[in-house]
Amino acid sequence: MEQSGNMRCFRWFNRLRTRHHRSRHAILWAIAITCLFGVYYLNQNGIQAQTEYSPDNRVLLNVAPNEGVDRAPKAINMPPNPLEEDVDDLDLRPDLAPATLHYIWCGKRAFEYKHYLAIKSANRAAKPDKIFFYYENLPEVDDEGYYLWFNQTLQEIDHLLPRQLNASCPRRGAERYLLVLEILEQHGGIYVPEDALWVDFPVHLRINPLVTGVTARNPTEFLDGIIVAKRAGFKKPTNTEELLVVLSLGKHEHGGIKPCVPIETYANDATGDFICVTVTSSLFPRDIWEDNSKFGMLARVVAYGVTNIAVKHNLRNPIPRIAHYICLETCEIKFITYLSMLSSVYVAGLHKVYLHGVREPSGKWWQNIKDDSRFMFVYREYPETFHDKSGMTKHLANGIMKLAILLKYGGVYQDPNVLWTKKIDDHYFGYDVVVSPDWHLHGSWPDSVNHGAVMSKRNSEYLMRFRSTLQKHKLSPFWYVDHFIAYRIIEKHPDLVNFDRHFQVKCLNHNCHPTWQPHYRSGLLQNKPGASFNWQNDTMSIHWTDTFPELDIDMIKYTSGTIVDVSRNILATAGIDIQGL
């Protein structure tokens, strides 16, 4: 009986423990499931919040669903995700028109910047295997050597192949398109309008036998456009009537494209249907650097591969606040050079002035400042680097020495007749190089460079390129290389230089030429007076060249004028009494 009672007690405790375990397990499962639901809920909220604030989300950008489409040309879309299908793979089909571009150059004339952009944009959009450049006469080069854009195109596009035509080469009218279609019927490929920038080129246009964007206004007048054709994909027209039929077939039956449109039409386009933009007037690189229009953006992408040009700027490695002057031959310091050195320190705010020369400076005005530790002479050898000594001119020697000094030390170079009119803003010291345009008119050159005052960091890319250019053109006159060939470096690499029109005003024989004013350019012999300006606010320096009479202390004391006012300001800022000089 006692054993039986013990067994019953054991069974009761065992059942009690089992129920306790089951309850505990149930509670643990309930807690686990609750936690899972909580994590899932928080995760969903996080994902939703992340989606709302993704950089690609139009809610964050405050852009309506269809509004962002027209903010940039199709040619300026962001590159595709590398994990997605490459759009270039779309032309891996056997039934497409050849990936060959045909560009037809007619007449005796210069190959302009717009023609360079036309071929470059077509090459960028279509990615062809070859570009045939058909010509009756190769592009001409002007006497002043500006129009070298055809040479530049050949250098950049190695699959551009010149081919001389055996037939006549009309620039416009039905005869031109009869020639175009003859070439396309024989070879297949894509016709490139002469002076149009391509916005886009969908690969599917190469599927049909003939697709044309050329539109006939009447039998003699046509709107130019892109034409895509397969080899022997249509019957070659032999007269104007057949031409109109073929163009109509390529536009309507096979789903044609619109002709190229003027820049003004492209600017107002909200549909994105136009794939090429015609440039009717002359165009230069400087015209697109700061053009905020759709065309300006497109042209910068074609020319430089960027939507906006940002000039290099970094204040963590600033231009040294030191001035450099060069004296050759006698090194006798004139009054205007004395004023220039004073203005470097007291007006421009530079810390030290170095006078580089082949012999010790002399003269009354050097005696006035030589004991000031901020003004120091540095001996340098006369340059003989690039040329034979017999061919070394004073201007060339000065230019070579200038480059060597700035590349080695950095700082601010100025000619001895440069007078600073106000303090150089701290922001300027962050640029790699600062120069200003010059006013000399020379043939078709749209602008030129003034190296009379140069701010530069050590080993700046612009000056290194300029030094290489000087070596390459060592047989050319130095003035031509210094003013004009150097400008070509800026045209190709506008991000290297702050090309500042308010950095300096040059004056020759009392005629000043502010380069921010319209019509500022003039022939050197003409030296037409420029527009008036405020020397205290409009410019940072004045480059004063006066053959007769030279600026002297008596002119400052007893006459008046812009240069007199500038000189008096320098002396007053330096705390020097004019009457005591």
Coordinates of C-alpha atoms in Angstrom, one line a residue:
M1 CA 0.0 0.0 0.0
E2 CA 2.8 2.3 0.8
Q3 CA 4.5 1.5 -2.5
S4 CA 1.2 2.1 -4.4
G5 CA 0.8 5.5 -2.7
N6 CA 4.4 6.5 -3.7
M7 CA 3.7 5.5 -7.3
R8 CA 0.5 7.7 -7.4
C9 CA 2.4 10.6 -5.9
F10 CA 5.2 10.2 -8.5
R11 CA 2.7 10.1 -11.4
W12 CA 1.0 13.2 -10.1
F13 CA 4.3 15.2 -9.9
N14 CA 5.4 13.9 -13.3
R15 CA 2.1 15.1 -15.0
L16 CA 2.5 18.4 -13.3
R17 CA 6.1 18.8 -14.6
T18 CA 5.0 17.9 -18.1
R19 CA 2.2 20.4 -18.2
H20 CA 4.7 23.0 -16.9
H21 CA 7.2 22.2 -19.7
R22 CA 4.4 22.4 -22.3
S23 CA 3.3 25.8 -21.0
R24 CA 6.9 27.1 -21.0
H25 CA 7.5 25.9 -24.5
A26 CA 4.2 27.5 -25.7
I27 CA 5.2 30.8 -24.1
L28 CA 8.7 30.7 -25.8
W29 CA 7.1 30.0 -29.2
A30 CA 4.7 32.9 -28.8
I31 CA 7.6 35.3 -27.9
A32 CA 9.6 34.1 -30.9
I33 CA 6.7 34.5 -33.4
T34 CA 6.0 38.0 -31.9
C35 CA 9.7 39.0 -32.4
L36 CA 9.6 37.8 -36.0
F37 CA 6.6 39.9 -36.8
G38 CA 8.2 42.9 -35.2
V39 CA 11.4 42.5 -37.2
Y40 CA 9.4 42.1 -40.4
Y41 CA 7.4 45.2 -39.6
L42 CA 10.4 47.4 -38.9
N43 CA 12.2 46.0 -42.0
Q44 CA 9.3 47.0 -44.2
N45 CA 9.2 50.5 -42.8
G46 CA 13.0 50.9 -43.3
I47 CA 12.8 49.6 -46.9
Q48 CA 10.0 52.0 -47.7
A49 CA 11.8 55.0 -46.1
Q50 CA 15.0 54.1 -48.0
T51 CA 13.0 53.9 -51.3
E52 CA 11.5 57.3 -50.6
Y53 CA 14.9 58.9 -50.1
S54 CA 16.9 57.1 -52.8
P55 CA 18.8 59.6 -55.0
D56 CA 17.1 58.2 -58.0
N57 CA 13.6 58.7 -56.6
R58 CA 11.7 61.6 -58.2
V59 CA 9.9 62.4 -55.0
L60 CA 13.2 63.4 -53.4
L61 CA 14.2 65.5 -56.5
N62 CA 10.8 67.2 -56.5
V63 CA 10.3 66.2 -60.1
A64 CA 7.0 65.2 -61.7
P65 CA 7.0 61.7 -63.2
N66 CA 7.5 62.9 -66.8
E67 CA 9.2 66.3 -66.1
G68 CA 12.8 65.1 -65.8
V69 CA 12.9 63.5 -69.2
D70 CA 13.5 66.8 -71.1
R71 CA 16.0 68.3 -68.7
A72 CA 18.9 66.9 -70.6
P73 CA 19.4 65.7 -74.2
K74 CA 19.2 62.0 -74.7
A75 CA 22.9 62.0 -75.5
I76 CA 23.6 63.1 -71.9
N77 CA 21.9 60.2 -70.1
M78 CA 23.8 58.5 -67.3
P79 CA 25.8 55.4 -68.3
P80 CA 23.8 52.2 -67.9
N81 CA 24.2 49.7 -65.0
P82 CA 27.1 47.3 -66.0
L83 CA 25.0 44.4 -64.7
E84 CA 22.2 45.2 -67.1
E85 CA 22.2 44.4 -70.8
D86 CA 24.6 46.6 -72.8
V87 CA 22.8 48.8 -75.3
D88 CA 25.8 48.3 -77.7
D89 CA 24.8 44.6 -77.9
L90 CA 21.7 45.6 -79.8
D91 CA 23.6 45.9 -83.0
L92 CA 24.9 42.3 -82.8
R93 CA 22.4 41.2 -85.5
P94 CA 23.0 40.1 -89.1
D95 CA 20.2 42.1 -90.7
L96 CA 21.4 45.7 -90.0
A97 CA 22.7 48.4 -92.2
P98 CA 26.5 48.6 -92.0
A99 CA 28.0 50.5 -89.1
T100 CA 29.7 52.9 -91.5
L101 CA 29.3 56.7 -91.6
H102 CA 29.6 58.7 -94.8
Y103 CA 30.5 62.4 -94.6
I104 CA 30.6 64.5 -97.8
W105 CA 32.8 67.6 -98.0
C106 CA 32.3 69.9 -100.9
G107 CA 33.9 73.2 -102.0
K108 CA 37.1 75.0 -101.2
R109 CA 36.8 76.3 -97.7
A110 CA 37.9 75.9 -94.1
F111 CA 36.8 73.0 -91.9
E112 CA 35.3 74.8 -88.9
Y113 CA 34.7 73.8 -85.3
K114 CA 31.0 73.0 -86.0
H115 CA 32.2 70.4 -88.6
Y116 CA 34.5 68.9 -86.1
L117 CA 31.7 68.6 -83.6
A118 CA 29.4 67.1 -86.3
I119 CA 31.7 64.2 -87.0
K120 CA 32.7 63.8 -83.4
S121 CA 29.0 63.6 -82.3
A122 CA 28.1 61.1 -85.0
N123 CA 31.1 59.0 -84.0
R124 CA 30.0 59.2 -80.4
A125 CA 26.3 58.3 -81.1
A126 CA 26.6 55.6 -83.8
K127 CA 30.0 54.1 -82.7
P128 CA 30.8 53.1 -86.3
D129 CA 33.5 50.8 -87.6
K130 CA 34.5 53.4 -90.2
I131 CA 33.9 57.0 -91.2
F132 CA 34.4 57.8 -94.9
F133 CA 35.3 61.4 -95.5
Y134 CA 34.5 62.1 -99.2
Y135 CA 36.1 65.3 -100.6
E136 CA 36.6 67.1 -103.9
N137 CA 39.2 69.3 -102.3
L138 CA 40.6 68.8 -98.8
P139 CA 39.7 71.5 -96.2
E140 CA 41.8 74.6 -96.6
V141 CA 44.0 76.1 -93.8
D142 CA 43.8 79.9 -93.3
D143 CA 47.0 81.9 -93.5
E144 CA 47.0 82.6 -89.8
G145 CA 46.8 78.9 -88.9
Y146 CA 43.6 78.8 -86.9
Y147 CA 41.4 76.4 -88.8
L148 CA 43.2 73.1 -88.1
W149 CA 40.0 71.3 -86.9
F150 CA 40.3 68.8 -89.7
N151 CA 43.7 67.8 -88.5
Q152 CA 42.4 67.6 -84.9
T153 CA 39.6 65.3 -86.1
L154 CA 42.0 63.0 -87.9
Q155 CA 44.1 62.8 -84.7
E156 CA 41.2 61.9 -82.5
I157 CA 39.3 59.5 -84.8
D158 CA 41.7 57.0 -86.3
H159 CA 39.0 55.3 -88.3
L160 CA 38.2 58.5 -90.2
L161 CA 39.2 57.7 -93.8
P162 CA 39.5 60.4 -96.4
R163 CA 38.4 59.4 -99.9
Q164 CA 38.6 61.7 -103.0
L165 CA 35.5 61.9 -105.1
N166 CA 35.6 61.3 -108.9
A167 CA 32.3 63.1 -109.4
S168 CA 31.2 66.7 -108.9
C169 CA 30.4 67.5 -105.3
P170 CA 27.3 69.8 -104.8
R171 CA 26.8 71.4 -101.4
R172 CA 23.0 71.5 -101.6
G173 CA 20.0 70.8 -103.7
A174 CA 18.8 67.6 -105.3
E175 CA 22.2 66.9 -106.9
R176 CA 23.7 66.5 -103.4
Y177 CA 21.2 63.8 -102.3
L178 CA 21.5 62.0 -105.6
L179 CA 25.2 61.7 -104.7
V180 CA 24.4 60.6 -101.1
L181 CA 22.0 57.9 -102.2
E182 CA 24.4 56.7 -104.9
I183 CA 27.0 56.1 -102.2
L184 CA 24.5 54.5 -99.8
E185 CA 23.0 52.2 -102.4
Q186 CA 26.5 51.0 -103.3
H187 CA 28.0 50.7 -99.8
G188 CA 25.2 50.9 -97.3
G189 CA 25.6 52.8 -94.0
I190 CA 24.6 56.2 -92.5
Y191 CA 24.8 59.6 -94.1
V192 CA 26.1 62.3 -91.8
P193 CA 24.8 65.9 -92.3
E194 CA 27.6 68.3 -92.8
D195 CA 27.1 70.7 -89.8
A196 CA 24.7 69.0 -87.4
L197 CA 25.3 67.6 -83.9
W198 CA 23.8 64.3 -83.2
V199 CA 21.7 64.0 -80.0
D200 CA 21.0 60.3 -80.3
F201 CA 21.0 57.4 -82.7
P202 CA 18.7 54.5 -82.0
V203 CA 20.2 51.2 -83.3
H204 CA 16.8 50.1 -84.6
L205 CA 17.0 52.6 -87.4
R206 CA 19.5 50.2 -89.1
I207 CA 16.9 47.5 -89.4
N208 CA 14.9 48.8 -92.4
P209 CA 16.2 49.0 -96.0
L210 CA 16.0 52.8 -96.0
V211 CA 15.2 55.4 -93.3
T212 CA 15.6 59.1 -94.1
G213 CA 15.4 62.3 -92.2
V214 CA 15.8 64.5 -95.3
T215 CA 12.7 66.4 -96.2
A216 CA 12.0 68.1 -99.6
R217 CA 10.3 71.5 -99.3
N218 CA 10.2 71.6 -103.0
P219 CA 12.2 70.0 -105.9
T220 CA 15.2 72.3 -105.3
E221 CA 15.2 72.9 -101.5
F222 CA 15.7 70.3 -98.9
L223 CA 15.9 70.1 -95.1
D224 CA 19.1 68.1 -94.2
G225 CA 18.9 65.0 -92.0
I226 CA 20.4 61.6 -91.3
I227 CA 19.8 58.8 -93.8
V228 CA 20.3 55.1 -93.0
A229 CA 20.3 52.5 -95.7
K230 CA 21.3 48.9 -96.4
R231 CA 23.5 48.0 -99.3
A232 CA 21.2 47.7 -102.4
G233 CA 18.3 48.2 -100.1
F234 CA 16.5 50.5 -102.5
K235 CA 16.6 51.5 -106.2
K236 CA 19.1 54.3 -106.8
P237 CA 17.4 57.5 -108.1
T238 CA 18.8 59.1 -111.2
N239 CA 16.8 62.3 -111.4
T240 CA 14.9 64.7 -109.1
E241 CA 11.6 63.0 -109.6
E242 CA 12.9 59.6 -108.6
L243 CA 14.8 61.2 -105.7
L244 CA 11.6 62.6 -104.3
V245 CA 9.9 59.2 -104.5
V246 CA 12.9 57.4 -102.8
L247 CA 13.0 60.0 -100.0
S248 CA 9.2 59.7 -99.5
L249 CA 9.6 55.9 -99.3
G250 CA 12.3 56.2 -96.7
K251 CA 10.3 58.7 -94.6
H252 CA 6.7 57.2 -94.7
E253 CA 6.8 53.6 -95.7
H254 CA 9.6 52.6 -93.4
G255 CA 9.0 54.9 -90.4
G256 CA 11.2 57.8 -91.2
I257 CA 12.8 60.3 -88.8
K258 CA 12.6 64.1 -88.6
P259 CA 15.2 66.3 -90.3
C260 CA 17.8 68.1 -88.3
V261 CA 16.4 71.2 -86.6
P262 CA 17.9 74.7 -85.8
I263 CA 19.3 75.4 -82.4
E264 CA 16.3 77.5 -81.5
T265 CA 13.8 74.7 -82.3
Y266 CA 15.9 72.2 -80.3
A267 CA 15.9 74.6 -77.3
N268 CA 12.1 74.5 -77.1
D269 CA 11.7 70.8 -77.9
A270 CA 9.8 68.9 -75.1
T271 CA 9.3 65.6 -76.9
G272 CA 12.8 64.5 -77.5
D273 CA 12.0 63.5 -81.1
F274 CA 14.9 65.3 -82.8
I275 CA 18.1 63.4 -83.1
C276 CA 20.3 66.1 -84.8
V277 CA 20.7 69.8 -84.4
T278 CA 21.9 72.0 -87.3
V279 CA 24.5 74.8 -86.6
T280 CA 24.0 77.5 -89.3
S281 CA 26.4 80.1 -88.0
S282 CA 30.1 80.0 -87.1
L283 CA 30.8 78.4 -83.8
F284 CA 33.9 78.5 -81.5
P285 CA 34.8 76.6 -78.4
R286 CA 34.4 79.7 -76.2
D287 CA 30.8 79.9 -77.3
I288 CA 29.9 76.7 -75.5
W289 CA 32.0 76.9 -72.3
E290 CA 29.3 78.8 -70.4
D291 CA 26.2 78.3 -72.6
N292 CA 23.4 77.1 -70.3
S293 CA 21.1 76.1 -73.0
K294 CA 20.3 72.5 -74.1
F295 CA 22.5 73.0 -77.1
G296 CA 25.4 74.3 -75.0
M297 CA 25.1 71.2 -72.8
L298 CA 25.0 68.9 -75.8
A299 CA 28.0 70.6 -77.4
R300 CA 30.1 70.3 -74.2
V301 CA 29.3 66.6 -73.9
V302 CA 30.4 66.1 -77.5
A303 CA 33.5 68.3 -77.3
Y304 CA 34.7 67.5 -73.7
G305 CA 32.6 64.6 -72.4
V306 CA 31.1 66.6 -69.6
T307 CA 27.8 68.6 -69.2
N308 CA 29.6 71.5 -67.4
I309 CA 33.2 72.7 -67.4
A310 CA 34.6 73.1 -63.9
V311 CA 37.9 74.9 -63.9
K312 CA 40.4 73.2 -61.5
H313 CA 40.3 74.8 -58.1
N314 CA 41.8 73.7 -54.8
L315 CA 42.7 76.1 -52.0
R316 CA 44.4 73.4 -49.9
N317 CA 47.4 73.7 -52.3
P318 CA 47.2 77.4 -53.2
I319 CA 49.4 79.5 -55.5
P320 CA 52.3 80.9 -53.5
R321 CA 51.8 84.6 -52.7
I322 CA 55.1 85.7 -54.3
A323 CA 55.7 87.9 -57.2
H324 CA 58.2 87.3 -60.0
Y325 CA 59.9 89.9 -62.3
I326 CA 62.5 89.3 -65.0
C327 CA 65.2 91.7 -66.1
L328 CA 67.5 91.1 -69.0
E329 CA 70.3 93.2 -70.5
T330 CA 71.0 96.3 -68.4
C331 CA 68.5 95.6 -65.5
E332 CA 68.1 99.3 -64.8
I333 CA 64.9 99.7 -62.9
K334 CA 62.6 102.3 -64.4
F335 CA 60.0 104.3 -62.5
I336 CA 57.0 102.2 -63.8
T337 CA 58.8 99.0 -62.7
Y338 CA 59.3 100.6 -59.3
L339 CA 55.6 101.3 -59.1
S340 CA 54.8 97.8 -60.3
M341 CA 56.8 96.2 -57.5
L342 CA 55.2 98.4 -54.9
S343 CA 51.8 97.6 -56.2
S344 CA 52.5 93.8 -55.9
V345 CA 53.1 94.1 -52.2
Y346 CA 50.9 97.1 -51.1
V347 CA 48.0 96.7 -53.5
A348 CA 47.8 93.1 -54.7
G349 CA 48.8 91.8 -51.2
L350 CA 51.7 89.5 -52.2
H351 CA 54.2 88.8 -49.6
K352 CA 57.5 88.9 -51.5
V353 CA 58.9 90.1 -54.8
Y354 CA 61.7 88.3 -56.6
L355 CA 63.6 90.0 -59.4
H356 CA 65.2 87.4 -61.6
G357 CA 68.0 88.6 -63.9
V358 CA 71.4 88.1 -65.4
R359 CA 73.0 91.0 -63.5
E360 CA 72.4 93.1 -60.4
P361 CA 69.6 95.7 -60.9
S362 CA 70.6 99.3 -60.8
G363 CA 69.1 102.8 -60.8
K364 CA 67.6 105.3 -58.5
W365 CA 64.3 103.4 -58.1
W366 CA 66.0 100.2 -57.1
Q367 CA 68.0 102.0 -54.5
N368 CA 64.7 103.1 -52.9
I369 CA 63.6 99.5 -52.2
K370 CA 66.6 97.2 -52.3
D371 CA 67.1 97.3 -48.5
D372 CA 63.5 96.2 -47.9
S373 CA 63.7 92.4 -47.3
R374 CA 60.4 91.9 -49.3
F375 CA 62.3 92.8 -52.5
M376 CA 65.0 90.4 -53.5
F377 CA 67.3 90.0 -56.5
V378 CA 67.9 86.4 -57.8
Y379 CA 70.7 85.8 -60.3
R380 CA 69.7 83.6 -63.3
E381 CA 71.6 82.5 -66.4
Y382 CA 70.5 83.7 -69.8
P383 CA 68.4 80.9 -71.3
E384 CA 69.8 78.8 -74.1
T385 CA 67.5 75.8 -73.7
F386 CA 65.2 75.6 -76.8
H387 CA 67.1 77.4 -79.5
D388 CA 70.5 78.3 -80.8
K389 CA 71.9 81.4 -79.2
S390 CA 71.8 83.1 -82.6
G391 CA 68.0 82.7 -82.7
M392 CA 67.3 83.7 -79.1
T393 CA 65.4 87.0 -79.0
K394 CA 64.8 89.0 -75.8
H395 CA 61.1 88.2 -75.9
L396 CA 61.8 84.4 -76.3
A397 CA 64.4 84.5 -73.5
N398 CA 61.9 86.2 -71.3
G399 CA 59.2 83.6 -72.1
I400 CA 61.5 80.7 -71.5
M401 CA 62.6 82.1 -68.2
K402 CA 59.0 82.9 -67.2
L403 CA 58.0 79.3 -67.7
A404 CA 61.0 77.9 -65.9
I405 CA 60.3 80.1 -62.8
L406 CA 56.6 79.5 -62.6
L407 CA 56.9 75.7 -63.1
K408 CA 59.6 75.5 -60.4
Y409 CA 58.3 77.9 -57.8
G410 CA 54.7 78.9 -58.7
G411 CA 53.5 82.4 -57.9
V412 CA 52.5 85.5 -59.8
Y413 CA 54.5 86.7 -62.8
Q414 CA 54.1 90.2 -64.1
D415 CA 55.8 92.2 -66.8
P416 CA 57.6 95.3 -65.4
N417 CA 54.9 97.6 -66.6
V418 CA 51.9 95.9 -64.9
L419 CA 50.3 98.0 -62.2
W420 CA 47.9 96.3 -59.7
T421 CA 44.7 98.2 -59.0
K422 CA 43.2 96.1 -56.2
K423 CA 44.0 93.2 -53.8
I424 CA 43.9 89.8 -55.4
D425 CA 41.0 87.9 -53.9
D426 CA 41.9 84.7 -51.9
H427 CA 39.7 82.7 -54.2
Y428 CA 42.1 83.3 -57.1
F429 CA 44.9 81.4 -55.4
G430 CA 43.0 78.1 -55.6
Y431 CA 43.2 78.0 -59.4
D432 CA 46.0 76.1 -61.2
V433 CA 46.5 79.1 -63.6
V434 CA 44.9 82.5 -64.0
V435 CA 45.4 84.5 -67.2
S436 CA 43.4 87.0 -69.3
P437 CA 42.5 87.4 -73.0
D438 CA 44.5 89.8 -75.2
W439 CA 43.0 92.3 -77.6
H440 CA 45.0 91.6 -80.8
L441 CA 43.0 90.8 -83.9
H442 CA 44.7 88.2 -86.1
G443 CA 42.8 86.5 -88.9
S444 CA 40.1 84.1 -87.9
W445 CA 41.5 83.5 -84.3
P446 CA 38.5 84.2 -82.0
D447 CA 40.7 85.2 -79.1
S448 CA 44.2 85.2 -77.8
V449 CA 46.1 84.9 -74.5
N450 CA 47.8 87.7 -72.5
H451 CA 50.7 86.3 -70.5
G452 CA 51.7 89.8 -69.2
A453 CA 50.4 88.7 -65.8
V454 CA 50.2 85.0 -64.9
M455 CA 49.2 83.4 -61.6
S456 CA 50.2 79.7 -61.5
K457 CA 50.8 76.8 -59.1
R458 CA 54.0 74.8 -59.3
N459 CA 54.1 72.4 -62.3
S460 CA 50.7 73.4 -63.6
E461 CA 49.5 71.3 -66.5
Y462 CA 48.7 74.4 -68.6
L463 CA 52.3 75.7 -68.4
M464 CA 53.8 72.3 -69.0
R465 CA 51.6 72.0 -72.2
F466 CA 52.7 75.5 -73.2
R467 CA 56.3 74.6 -72.7
S468 CA 55.9 71.5 -75.0
T469 CA 54.1 73.8 -77.5
L470 CA 56.9 76.2 -77.5
Q471 CA 59.4 73.4 -78.2
K472 CA 57.2 72.1 -81.0
H473 CA 56.8 75.5 -82.7
K474 CA 60.3 76.7 -82.1
L475 CA 60.6 78.0 -85.7
S476 CA 57.5 80.1 -85.3
P477 CA 57.7 83.8 -84.1
F478 CA 57.4 83.8 -80.3
W479 CA 54.6 86.4 -80.3
Y480 CA 52.5 84.0 -82.4
V481 CA 53.1 81.0 -80.1
D482 CA 52.7 83.1 -76.9
H483 CA 49.4 84.8 -77.9
F484 CA 47.7 82.4 -80.3
I485 CA 49.0 78.8 -80.2
A486 CA 48.8 79.0 -76.4
Y487 CA 45.1 79.9 -76.8
R488 CA 44.5 76.6 -78.6
I489 CA 45.6 74.8 -75.4
I490 CA 42.7 76.6 -73.6
E491 CA 40.3 75.7 -76.4
K492 CA 41.1 72.0 -75.9
H493 CA 41.4 72.1 -72.1
P494 CA 39.3 74.9 -70.7
D495 CA 39.3 73.3 -67.3
L496 CA 43.0 74.0 -66.8
V497 CA 42.8 77.8 -66.8
N498 CA 40.7 80.6 -65.2
F499 CA 40.5 82.7 -68.4
D500 CA 39.5 85.9 -66.6
R501 CA 38.6 89.0 -68.6
H502 CA 38.7 91.2 -65.5
F503 CA 42.2 90.0 -64.5
Q504 CA 44.0 92.7 -66.6
V505 CA 43.4 95.5 -69.0
K506 CA 46.2 96.2 -71.6
C507 CA 46.8 99.7 -72.8
L508 CA 48.9 100.7 -75.8
N509 CA 49.8 104.4 -76.3
H510 CA 47.0 105.5 -73.9
N511 CA 44.4 103.3 -75.7
C512 CA 43.0 100.7 -73.3
H513 CA 41.2 97.5 -74.3
P514 CA 38.9 96.0 -71.6
T515 CA 38.2 92.5 -73.0
W516 CA 34.8 92.1 -71.3
Q517 CA 33.4 94.9 -73.5
P518 CA 31.9 94.1 -76.9
H519 CA 34.1 94.7 -80.0
Y520 CA 37.3 94.9 -77.8
R521 CA 39.5 93.4 -80.5
S522 CA 41.6 95.5 -82.8
G523 CA 44.5 95.2 -85.2
L524 CA 47.8 96.0 -83.6
L525 CA 48.5 98.8 -86.1
Q526 CA 45.0 100.2 -85.8
N527 CA 45.0 100.2 -82.0
K528 CA 41.4 101.5 -81.8
P529 CA 40.4 102.9 -78.4
G530 CA 38.4 100.6 -76.3
A531 CA 35.3 101.3 -74.2
S532 CA 35.7 103.2 -71.0
F533 CA 36.0 101.3 -67.7
N534 CA 36.4 101.9 -64.0
W535 CA 39.9 101.0 -63.0
Q536 CA 39.1 100.7 -59.3
N537 CA 36.3 98.1 -59.7
D538 CA 36.4 96.6 -63.2
T539 CA 39.9 95.2 -63.3
M540 CA 42.7 93.8 -61.0
S541 CA 45.6 95.2 -63.0
I542 CA 46.6 97.5 -65.9
H543 CA 49.3 96.6 -68.4
W544 CA 50.6 100.0 -69.5
T545 CA 52.7 100.2 -72.6
D546 CA 53.5 103.7 -73.8
T547 CA 56.2 104.3 -76.3
F548 CA 56.3 108.1 -75.9
P549 CA 56.5 109.6 -73.4
E550 CA 57.4 107.0 -70.7
L551 CA 55.7 107.3 -67.4
D552 CA 57.8 109.3 -64.9
I553 CA 57.4 111.1 -61.6
D554 CA 56.7 114.5 -63.2
M555 CA 53.7 113.0 -65.0
I556 CA 52.4 111.7 -61.7
K557 CA 52.9 115.1 -60.1
Y558 CA 51.5 117.4 -62.7
T559 CA 49.2 115.6 -65.2
S560 CA 46.0 113.6 -65.0
G561 CA 44.5 110.5 -66.4
T562 CA 43.8 106.8 -65.6
I563 CA 47.4 105.8 -65.3
V564 CA 48.2 108.8 -63.2
D565 CA 45.3 108.0 -60.8
V566 CA 46.5 104.4 -60.6
S567 CA 50.1 105.4 -59.8
R568 CA 49.0 107.9 -57.1
N569 CA 46.9 105.2 -55.5
I570 CA 49.9 102.8 -55.4
L571 CA 52.1 105.5 -53.8
A572 CA 49.4 106.5 -51.3
T573 CA 48.8 102.8 -50.3
A574 CA 52.5 102.3 -49.8
G575 CA 52.7 105.5 -47.6
I576 CA 55.0 107.3 -50.0
D577 CA 54.8 111.1 -50.4
I578 CA 54.8 112.0 -54.1
Q579 CA 56.5 115.3 -53.4
G580 CA 59.3 113.6 -51.6
L581 CA 60.3 111.5 -54.6

